[in-house]
Coordinates of C-alpha atoms and ligand atoms in Angstrom, one line a residue:
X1 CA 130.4 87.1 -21.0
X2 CA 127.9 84.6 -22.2
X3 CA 124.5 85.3 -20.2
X4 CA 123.9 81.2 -20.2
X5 CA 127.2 81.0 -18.9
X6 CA 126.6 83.4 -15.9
X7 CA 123.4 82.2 -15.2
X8 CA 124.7 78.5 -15.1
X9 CA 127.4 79.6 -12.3
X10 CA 124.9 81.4 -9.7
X11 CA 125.5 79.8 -6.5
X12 CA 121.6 80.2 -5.8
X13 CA 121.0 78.2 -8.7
X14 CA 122.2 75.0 -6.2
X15 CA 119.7 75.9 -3.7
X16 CA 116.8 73.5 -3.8
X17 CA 113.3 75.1 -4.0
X18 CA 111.4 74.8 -1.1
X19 CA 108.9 72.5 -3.4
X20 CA 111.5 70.3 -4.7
X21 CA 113.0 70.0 -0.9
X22 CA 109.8 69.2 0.4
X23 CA 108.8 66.5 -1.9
X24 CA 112.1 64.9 -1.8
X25 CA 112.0 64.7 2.2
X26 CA 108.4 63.3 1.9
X27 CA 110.0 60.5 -0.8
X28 CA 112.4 59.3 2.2
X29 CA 110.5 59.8 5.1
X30 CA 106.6 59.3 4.2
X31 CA 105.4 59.5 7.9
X32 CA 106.4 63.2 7.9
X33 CA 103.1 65.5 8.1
X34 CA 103.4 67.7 5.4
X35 CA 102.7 70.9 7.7
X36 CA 106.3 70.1 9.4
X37 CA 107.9 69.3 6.0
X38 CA 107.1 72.5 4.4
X39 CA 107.8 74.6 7.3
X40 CA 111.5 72.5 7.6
X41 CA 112.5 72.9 4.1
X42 CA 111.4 76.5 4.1
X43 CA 113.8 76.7 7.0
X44 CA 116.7 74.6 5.1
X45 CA 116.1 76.7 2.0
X46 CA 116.4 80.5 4.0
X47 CA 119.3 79.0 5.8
X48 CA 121.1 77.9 2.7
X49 CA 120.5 81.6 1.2
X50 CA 121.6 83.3 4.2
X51 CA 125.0 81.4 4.1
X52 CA 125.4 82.4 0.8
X53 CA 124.5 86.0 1.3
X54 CA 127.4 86.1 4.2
X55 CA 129.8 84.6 2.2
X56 CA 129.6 86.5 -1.1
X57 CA 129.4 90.0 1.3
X58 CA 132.8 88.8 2.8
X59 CA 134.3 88.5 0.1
X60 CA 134.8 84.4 0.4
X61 CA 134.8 81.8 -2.7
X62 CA 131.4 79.9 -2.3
X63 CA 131.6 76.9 0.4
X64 CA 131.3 73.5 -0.1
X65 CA 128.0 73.6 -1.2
X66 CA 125.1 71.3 0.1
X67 CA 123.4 68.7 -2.3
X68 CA 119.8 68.3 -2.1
X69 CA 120.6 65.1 -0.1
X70 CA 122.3 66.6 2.2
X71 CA 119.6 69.8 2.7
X72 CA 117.0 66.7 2.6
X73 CA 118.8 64.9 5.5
X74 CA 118.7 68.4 7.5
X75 CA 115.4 68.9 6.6
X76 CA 114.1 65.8 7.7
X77 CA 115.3 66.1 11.0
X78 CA 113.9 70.0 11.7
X79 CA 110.8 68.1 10.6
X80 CA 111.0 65.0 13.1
X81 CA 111.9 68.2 16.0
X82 CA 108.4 70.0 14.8
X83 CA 106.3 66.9 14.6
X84 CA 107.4 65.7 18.2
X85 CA 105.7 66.8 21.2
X86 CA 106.2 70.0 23.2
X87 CA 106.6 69.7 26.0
X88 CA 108.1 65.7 26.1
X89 CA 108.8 63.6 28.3
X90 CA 112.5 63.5 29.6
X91 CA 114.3 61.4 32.5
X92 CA 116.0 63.5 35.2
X93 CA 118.7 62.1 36.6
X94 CA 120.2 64.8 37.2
X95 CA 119.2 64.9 41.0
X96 CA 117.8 68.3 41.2
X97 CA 114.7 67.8 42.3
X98 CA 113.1 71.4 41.4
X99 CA 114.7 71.2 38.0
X100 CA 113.7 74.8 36.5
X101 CA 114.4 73.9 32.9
X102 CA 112.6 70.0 33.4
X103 CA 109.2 71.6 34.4
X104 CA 110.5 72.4 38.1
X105 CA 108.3 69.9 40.6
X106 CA 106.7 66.6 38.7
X107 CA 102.8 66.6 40.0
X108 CA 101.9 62.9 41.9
X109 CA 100.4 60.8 39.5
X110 CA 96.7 61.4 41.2
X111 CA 96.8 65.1 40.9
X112 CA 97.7 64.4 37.0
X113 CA 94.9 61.9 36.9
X114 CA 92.5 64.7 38.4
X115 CA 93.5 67.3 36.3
X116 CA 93.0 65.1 32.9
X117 CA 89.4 64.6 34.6
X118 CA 88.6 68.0 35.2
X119 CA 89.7 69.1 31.5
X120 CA 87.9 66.2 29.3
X121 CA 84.4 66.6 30.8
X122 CA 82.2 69.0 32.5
X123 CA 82.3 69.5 36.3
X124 CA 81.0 71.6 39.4
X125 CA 84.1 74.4 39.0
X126 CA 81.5 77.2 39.8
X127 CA 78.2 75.4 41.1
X128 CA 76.7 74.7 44.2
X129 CA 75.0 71.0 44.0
X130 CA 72.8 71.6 46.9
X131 CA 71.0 74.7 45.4
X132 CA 71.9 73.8 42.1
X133 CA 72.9 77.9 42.3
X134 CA 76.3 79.7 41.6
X135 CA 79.4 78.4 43.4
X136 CA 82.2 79.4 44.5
X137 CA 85.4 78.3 42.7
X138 CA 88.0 78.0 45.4
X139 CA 85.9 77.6 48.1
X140 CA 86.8 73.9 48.5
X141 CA 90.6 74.9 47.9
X142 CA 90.9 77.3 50.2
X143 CA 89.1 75.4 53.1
X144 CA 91.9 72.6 52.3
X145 CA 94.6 75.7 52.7
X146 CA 93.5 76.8 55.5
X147 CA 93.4 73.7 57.2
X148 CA 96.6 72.8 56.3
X149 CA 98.1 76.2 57.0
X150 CA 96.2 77.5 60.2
X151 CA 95.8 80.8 58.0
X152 CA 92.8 82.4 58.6
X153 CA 91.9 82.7 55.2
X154 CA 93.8 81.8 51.5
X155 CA 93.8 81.9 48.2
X156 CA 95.9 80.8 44.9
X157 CA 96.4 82.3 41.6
X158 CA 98.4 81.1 38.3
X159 CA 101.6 80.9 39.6
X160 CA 103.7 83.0 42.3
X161 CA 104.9 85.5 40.1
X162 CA 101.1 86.4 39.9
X163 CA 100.6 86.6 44.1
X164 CA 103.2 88.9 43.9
X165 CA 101.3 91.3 41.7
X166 CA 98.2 91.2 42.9
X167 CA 99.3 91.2 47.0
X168 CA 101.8 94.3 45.9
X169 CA 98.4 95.8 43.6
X170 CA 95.9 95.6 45.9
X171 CA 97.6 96.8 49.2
X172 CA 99.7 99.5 48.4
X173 CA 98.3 100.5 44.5
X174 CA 99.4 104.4 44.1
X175 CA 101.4 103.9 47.5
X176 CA 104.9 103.1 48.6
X177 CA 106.5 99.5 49.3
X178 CA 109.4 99.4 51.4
X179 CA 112.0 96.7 50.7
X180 CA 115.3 95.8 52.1
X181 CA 118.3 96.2 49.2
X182 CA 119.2 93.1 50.4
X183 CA 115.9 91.8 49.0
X184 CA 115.4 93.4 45.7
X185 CA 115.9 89.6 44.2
X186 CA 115.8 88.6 40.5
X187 CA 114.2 85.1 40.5
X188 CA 114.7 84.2 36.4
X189 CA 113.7 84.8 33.2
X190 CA 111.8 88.4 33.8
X191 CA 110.8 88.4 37.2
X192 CA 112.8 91.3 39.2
X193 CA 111.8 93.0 42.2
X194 CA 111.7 96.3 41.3
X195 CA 110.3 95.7 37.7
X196 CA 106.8 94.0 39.2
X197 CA 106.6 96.6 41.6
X198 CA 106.7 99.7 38.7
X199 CA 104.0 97.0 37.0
X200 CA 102.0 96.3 39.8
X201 CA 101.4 100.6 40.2
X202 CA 103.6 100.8 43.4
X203 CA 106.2 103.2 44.4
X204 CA 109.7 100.8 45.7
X205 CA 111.1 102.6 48.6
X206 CA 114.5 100.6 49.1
X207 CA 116.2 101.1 52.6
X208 CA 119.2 99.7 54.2
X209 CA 122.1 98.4 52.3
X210 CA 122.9 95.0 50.1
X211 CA 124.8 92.7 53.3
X212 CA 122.9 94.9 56.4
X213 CA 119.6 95.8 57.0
X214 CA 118.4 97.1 60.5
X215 CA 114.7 97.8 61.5
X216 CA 115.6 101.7 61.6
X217 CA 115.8 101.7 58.1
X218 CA 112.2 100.4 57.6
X219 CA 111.1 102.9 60.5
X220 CA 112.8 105.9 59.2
X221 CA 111.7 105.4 56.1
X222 CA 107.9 105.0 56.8
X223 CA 105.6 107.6 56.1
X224 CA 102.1 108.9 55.3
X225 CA 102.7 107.2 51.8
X226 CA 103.7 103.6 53.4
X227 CA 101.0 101.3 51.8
X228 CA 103.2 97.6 52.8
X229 CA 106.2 96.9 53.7
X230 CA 107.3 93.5 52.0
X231 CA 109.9 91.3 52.9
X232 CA 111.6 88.8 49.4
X233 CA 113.2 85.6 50.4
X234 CA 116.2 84.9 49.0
X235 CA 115.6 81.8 47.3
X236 CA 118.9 81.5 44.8
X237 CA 121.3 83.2 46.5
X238 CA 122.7 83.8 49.8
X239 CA 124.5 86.7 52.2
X240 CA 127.0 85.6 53.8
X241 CA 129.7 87.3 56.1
X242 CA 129.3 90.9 57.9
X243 CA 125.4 90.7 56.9
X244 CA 121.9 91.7 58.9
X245 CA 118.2 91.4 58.0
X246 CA 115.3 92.2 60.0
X247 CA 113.4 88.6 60.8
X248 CA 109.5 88.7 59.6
X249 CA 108.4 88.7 63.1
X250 CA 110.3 92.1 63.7
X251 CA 109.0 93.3 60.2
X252 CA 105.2 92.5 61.5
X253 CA 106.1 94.4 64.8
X254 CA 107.0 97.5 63.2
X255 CA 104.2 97.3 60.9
X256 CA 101.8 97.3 63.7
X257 CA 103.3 100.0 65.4
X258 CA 102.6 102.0 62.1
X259 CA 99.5 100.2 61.0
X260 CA 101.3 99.0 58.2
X261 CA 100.2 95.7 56.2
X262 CA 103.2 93.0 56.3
X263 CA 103.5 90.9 53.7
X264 CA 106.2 87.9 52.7
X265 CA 107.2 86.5 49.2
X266 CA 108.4 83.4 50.5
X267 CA 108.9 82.3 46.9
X268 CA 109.4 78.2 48.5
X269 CA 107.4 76.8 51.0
X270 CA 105.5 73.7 51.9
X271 CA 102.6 72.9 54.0
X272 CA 104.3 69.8 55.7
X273 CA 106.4 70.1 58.5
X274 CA 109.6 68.5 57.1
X275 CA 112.0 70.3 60.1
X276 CA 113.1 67.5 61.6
X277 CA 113.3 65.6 58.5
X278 CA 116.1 68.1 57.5
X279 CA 114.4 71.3 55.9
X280 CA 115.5 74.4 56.8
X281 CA 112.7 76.0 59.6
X282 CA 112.2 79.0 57.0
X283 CA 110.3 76.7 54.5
X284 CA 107.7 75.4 56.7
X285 CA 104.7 77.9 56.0
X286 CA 102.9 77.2 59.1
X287 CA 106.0 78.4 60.9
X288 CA 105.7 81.6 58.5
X289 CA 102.3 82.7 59.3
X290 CA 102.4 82.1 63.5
X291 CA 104.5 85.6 63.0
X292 CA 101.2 87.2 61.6
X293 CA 101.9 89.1 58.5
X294 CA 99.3 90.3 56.7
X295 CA 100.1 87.5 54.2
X296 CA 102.3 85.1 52.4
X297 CA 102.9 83.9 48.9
X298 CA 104.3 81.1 48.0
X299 CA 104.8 78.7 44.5
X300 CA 102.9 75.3 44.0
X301 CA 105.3 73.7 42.3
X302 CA 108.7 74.4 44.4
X303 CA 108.5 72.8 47.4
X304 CA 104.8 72.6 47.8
X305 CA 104.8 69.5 45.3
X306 CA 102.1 70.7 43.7
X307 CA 101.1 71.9 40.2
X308 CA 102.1 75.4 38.7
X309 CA 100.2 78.4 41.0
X310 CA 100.5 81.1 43.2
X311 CA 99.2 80.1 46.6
X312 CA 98.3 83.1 49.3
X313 CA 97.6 83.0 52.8
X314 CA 96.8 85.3 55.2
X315 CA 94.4 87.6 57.3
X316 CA 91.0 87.6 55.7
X317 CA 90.7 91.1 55.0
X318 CA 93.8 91.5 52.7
X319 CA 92.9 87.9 51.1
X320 CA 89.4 89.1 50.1
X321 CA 90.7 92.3 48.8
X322 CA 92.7 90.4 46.7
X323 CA 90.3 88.0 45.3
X324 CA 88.1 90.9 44.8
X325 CA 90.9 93.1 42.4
X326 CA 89.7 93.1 39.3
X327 CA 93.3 91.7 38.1
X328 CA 92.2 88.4 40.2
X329 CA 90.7 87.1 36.8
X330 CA 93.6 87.5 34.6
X331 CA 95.5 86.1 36.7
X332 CA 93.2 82.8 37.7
X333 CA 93.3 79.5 38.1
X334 CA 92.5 77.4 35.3
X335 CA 90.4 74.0 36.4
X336 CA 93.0 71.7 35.4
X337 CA 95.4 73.3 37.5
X338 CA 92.6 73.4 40.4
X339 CA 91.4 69.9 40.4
X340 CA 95.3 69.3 40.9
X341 CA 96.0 71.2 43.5
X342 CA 92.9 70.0 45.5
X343 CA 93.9 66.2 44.8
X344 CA 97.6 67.9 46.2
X345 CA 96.0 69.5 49.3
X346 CA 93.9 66.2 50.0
X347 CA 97.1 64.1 49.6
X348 CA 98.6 66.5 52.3
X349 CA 95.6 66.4 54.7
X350 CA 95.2 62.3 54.6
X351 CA 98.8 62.1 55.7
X352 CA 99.8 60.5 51.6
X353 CA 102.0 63.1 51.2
X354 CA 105.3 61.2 51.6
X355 CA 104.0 58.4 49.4
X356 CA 102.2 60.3 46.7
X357 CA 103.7 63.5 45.9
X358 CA 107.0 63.2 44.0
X359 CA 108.8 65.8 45.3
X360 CA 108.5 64.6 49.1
X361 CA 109.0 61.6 48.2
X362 CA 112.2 62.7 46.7
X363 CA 113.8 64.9 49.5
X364 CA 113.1 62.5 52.1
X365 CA 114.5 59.6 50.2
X366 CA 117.5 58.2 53.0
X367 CA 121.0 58.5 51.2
X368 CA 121.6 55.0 51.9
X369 CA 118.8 53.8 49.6
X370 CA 120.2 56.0 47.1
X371 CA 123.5 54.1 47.5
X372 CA 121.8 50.2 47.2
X373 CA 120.0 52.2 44.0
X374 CA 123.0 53.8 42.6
X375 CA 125.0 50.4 42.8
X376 CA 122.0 48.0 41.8
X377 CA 122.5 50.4 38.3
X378 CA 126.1 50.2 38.3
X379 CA 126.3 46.5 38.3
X380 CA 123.4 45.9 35.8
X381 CA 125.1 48.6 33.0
X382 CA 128.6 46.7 33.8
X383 CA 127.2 43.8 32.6
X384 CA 125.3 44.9 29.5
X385 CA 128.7 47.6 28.7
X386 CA 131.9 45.3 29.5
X387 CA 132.4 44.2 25.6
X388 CA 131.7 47.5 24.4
X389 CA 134.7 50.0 23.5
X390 CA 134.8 53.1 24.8
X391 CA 136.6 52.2 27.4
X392 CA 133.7 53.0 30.1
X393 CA 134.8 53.4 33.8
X394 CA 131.9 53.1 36.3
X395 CA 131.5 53.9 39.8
X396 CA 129.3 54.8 43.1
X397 CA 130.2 57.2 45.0
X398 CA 128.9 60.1 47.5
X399 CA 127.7 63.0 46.8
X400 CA 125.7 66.4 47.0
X401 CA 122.7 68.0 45.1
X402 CA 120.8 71.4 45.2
X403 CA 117.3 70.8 45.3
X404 CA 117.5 73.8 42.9
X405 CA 114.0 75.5 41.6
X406 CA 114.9 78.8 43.3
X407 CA 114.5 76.9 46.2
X408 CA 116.6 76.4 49.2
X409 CA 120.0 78.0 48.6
X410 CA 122.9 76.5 50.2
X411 CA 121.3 74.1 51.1
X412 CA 122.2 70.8 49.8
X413 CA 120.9 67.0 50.2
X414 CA 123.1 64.1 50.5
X415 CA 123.2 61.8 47.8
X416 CA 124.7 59.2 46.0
X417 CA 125.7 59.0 42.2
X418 CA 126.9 56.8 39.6
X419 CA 129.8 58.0 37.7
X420 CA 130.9 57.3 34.4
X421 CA 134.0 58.2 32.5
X422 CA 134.9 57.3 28.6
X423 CA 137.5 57.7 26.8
X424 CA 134.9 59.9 24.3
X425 CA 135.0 62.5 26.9
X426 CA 131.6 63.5 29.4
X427 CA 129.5 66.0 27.4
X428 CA 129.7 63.6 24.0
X429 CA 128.2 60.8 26.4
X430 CA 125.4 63.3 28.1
X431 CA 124.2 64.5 24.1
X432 CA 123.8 61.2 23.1
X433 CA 121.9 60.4 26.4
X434 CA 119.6 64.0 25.1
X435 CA 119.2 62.4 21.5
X436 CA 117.7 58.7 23.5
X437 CA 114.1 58.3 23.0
X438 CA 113.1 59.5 26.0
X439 CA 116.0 62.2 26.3
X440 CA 117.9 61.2 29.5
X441 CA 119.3 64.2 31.4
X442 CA 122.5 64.0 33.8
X443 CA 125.3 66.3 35.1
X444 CA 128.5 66.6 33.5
X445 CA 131.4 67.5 36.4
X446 CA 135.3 67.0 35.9
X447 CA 134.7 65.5 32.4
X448 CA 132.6 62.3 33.8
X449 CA 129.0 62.0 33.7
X450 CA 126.8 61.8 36.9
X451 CA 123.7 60.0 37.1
X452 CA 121.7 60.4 40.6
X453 CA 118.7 58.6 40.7
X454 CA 116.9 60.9 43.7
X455 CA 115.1 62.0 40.9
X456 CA 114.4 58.5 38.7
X457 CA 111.3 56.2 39.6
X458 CA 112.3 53.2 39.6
X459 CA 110.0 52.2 36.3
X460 CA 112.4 54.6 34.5
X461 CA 115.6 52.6 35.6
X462 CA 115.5 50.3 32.5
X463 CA 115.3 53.5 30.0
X464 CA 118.5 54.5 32.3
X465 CA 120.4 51.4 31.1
X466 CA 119.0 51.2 27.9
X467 CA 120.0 54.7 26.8
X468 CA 123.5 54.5 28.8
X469 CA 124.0 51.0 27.1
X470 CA 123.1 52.6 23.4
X471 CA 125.4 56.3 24.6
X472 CA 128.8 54.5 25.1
X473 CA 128.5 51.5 22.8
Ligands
PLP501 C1 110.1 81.4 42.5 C2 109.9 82.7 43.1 C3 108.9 83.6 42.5 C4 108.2 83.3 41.2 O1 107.3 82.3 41.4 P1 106.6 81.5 40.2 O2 105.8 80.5 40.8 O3 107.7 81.0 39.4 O4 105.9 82.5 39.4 C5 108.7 84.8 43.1 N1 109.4 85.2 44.2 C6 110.3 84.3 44.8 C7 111.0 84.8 46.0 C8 110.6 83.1 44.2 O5 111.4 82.3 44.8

């Protein structure tokens, strides 16, 4: 055969160079940077000879194959994901307050404020004003935690994942943990139980069984090796049926008796007492410690309302140990994150709680302001969607939300939603609210969408309507 011939018939030879792709999304789209270009058309151009790899090894004629306009379209729009912001700014209205994948608990617009302070200038972090000497960095935090908590001493860390560690490294290193089976929780991504505790240098002693659990399993199963016996909360699943746990305050007993340290991942928690608001008594910190353990952890940005950290309080002498383990520092606060969770902590101690922090504002909003909300939006998006076509049927009506964030299981919070149906079908209508400008997230149930404004400020109604309007016209 005629080498011209053969060469004039390679497949490949339709594959745009990553040059040629590059320059011809810059002619179209000259606000692309060219970092995001390049690395897009590199990504059109490996994709495009991966395809073509897979079909010839199959056996299969060539595909349709892509034009340089088309790769240039593709390319274009890898760029426009590259250049945009990570992470950006969505609307939830989904409901779920402690959203994991939307950043779990949105901080109150002060502690933001404080944290952008504390990054884009120099403070006091670690000086003493009146001796102009060393200071210490959580000295103001944990006086703020304490009085909050009624602990007798506290500290907080990058997140709860980190408490963990560090409580499990530096009071039982080299020793033996005992945990209930019915404890030994995976919480997400990588976090497991048993995992930490082989990375954290402690033997896992489980006793008792997945539903029961009695306090002669701990007892028979402590020994001269018994550095802490740790009790997990459950916080995303429950037992339910023929089931039995040993409560905290029996846990603490039996640890005295053997002069064993207690301690509690309580994985939830806040510092407000929100009982007879409607949270469950086993959230309430406060309520946690007055049974004594040798401490509890807790997240700052589940319940707590707070930014992302590990918060720890308990008796002094395990709470100094801790800050005093050399692992402490890798697993420290950064200032940002500090000057956020003081600004939290003062919130909570002025009694602004309710009013400034997001997430309490949130779980105490009254169902039937949800419903005046819910139909307010519901009459506004009739108006602006009855001439358009997809046939849109809205509604309010009741309904219930998770507060999710491995938070709370079973338990759920009143609410009310609007509901759309189209004839285009529910998840079409929720991607084209993702592809609004900001992204608008909502639940999908029974092929209509859900929009429950618990978690929308009202500011962010108008982007609501504006991206509904655009998703069904
Ligand atoms: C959420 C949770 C953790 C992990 O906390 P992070 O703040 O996400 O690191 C650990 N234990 C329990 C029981 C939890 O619920």
């Amino acid at each position: 055969m005629d080498q011209s011939r053969r060469v004039n018939t390679d497949p490949r030879r339709d594959i745009p160079s990553v040059d040629r792709l590059t320059a011809a999304v810059l002619e179209q789209n000259s606000t692309l940077p060219r970092w995001a270009t390049v690395e897009a058309a590199r990504q059109v151009v490996a994709e495009a000879r991966l395809a073509l790899t897979e079909s010839r090894n199959e056996g299969k004629k060539q595909q349709t194959k892509a034009s340089v306009d088309d790769s240039a379209v593709r390319a274009a729009r890898l760029a426009a994901q590259l250049v945009r912001p990570h992470p950006g700014r969505v609307v939830n209205a989904t409901g779920v307050v402690l959203h994991t994948n939307l950043g779990r608990a949105p901080m109150a617009a002060g502690a933001a404020a404080a944290a952008a302070e504390a990054a884009a200038g120099y403070s006091d972090l670690e000086l003493d004003l009146a001796s102009g000497g060393r200071g210490d960095r959580l000295g103001a935090l944990a006086t703020k935690l304490r009085l909050l908590s009624g602990a007798e001493a506290a500290y907080a860390c990058n997140n709860n994942a980190a408490a963990v560690l560090l409580v499990l490294n530096t009071l039982a290193a080299g020793r033996e943990v005992i945990v209930s089976r019915g404890e030994l929780v995976e919480i997400g991504g990588s976090f497991r139980v048993p995992e930490i505790m082989r990375r954290a240098g402690v033997r896992l002693v489980e006793v008792g069984s997945t539903n029961r659990t009695h306090a002669s399993d701990y007892e028979q199963a402590i020994g001269s090796e018994t550095g802490l016996l740790l009790k997990v909360h459950r916080s995303n699943f429950e037992l339910r049926g023929f089931v039995k746990e040993v409560s905290l305050g029996e846990l603490v007993a039996l640890g005295r008796e053997h002069g064993v340290p207690v301690a509690e991942d309580l994985g939830s928690g806040t510092l407000l007492d929100l009982r007879s608001r409607g949270l469950p008594e086993d959230s309430w910190v406060p309520g946690r410690l007055r049974e004594e353990p040798d401490v509890i952890c807790f997240s700052g940005d589940k319940l707590m309302g707070g930014p992302q950290a590990g918060i720890v309080l308990g008796r002094s002498e395990a709470v100094t140990a801790m800050r005093k383990n050399p692992l402490a520092r890798a697993l420290r606060l950064d200032k940002m994150t500090l000057a956020a969770l003081d600004w939290t902590l003062a919130a909570m101690l002025d009694g602004r709680a309710e009013y400034e922090l997001p997430v309490v504002r949130q779980l105490l909003e009254p169902s039937g302001h949800l419903q005046a909300r819910a139909a307010a939006l519901a009459k506004a998006l009739a108006e602006r969607v009855s001439a358009h076509s997809l046939g849109a049927e809205i509604g309010v009506k009741r309904d219930r939300v998770p507060v999710g964030g491995g938070s709370l299981p079973g338990f759920e919070l009143e609410s009310w939603v609007l509901e759309v149906r189209t004839s285009a079908g529910a998840e079409r209508v929720a991607a084209r609210l993702r592809e609004h400008t900001p992204p608008v997230l909502v639940r999908v149930r029974d092929d209509a969408v859900l929009l429950d404004l618990r978690t929308v400020a009202d500011r962010e109604t108008d982007t609501v309507i504006d991206a509904l309007t655009s998703a069904l016209h």
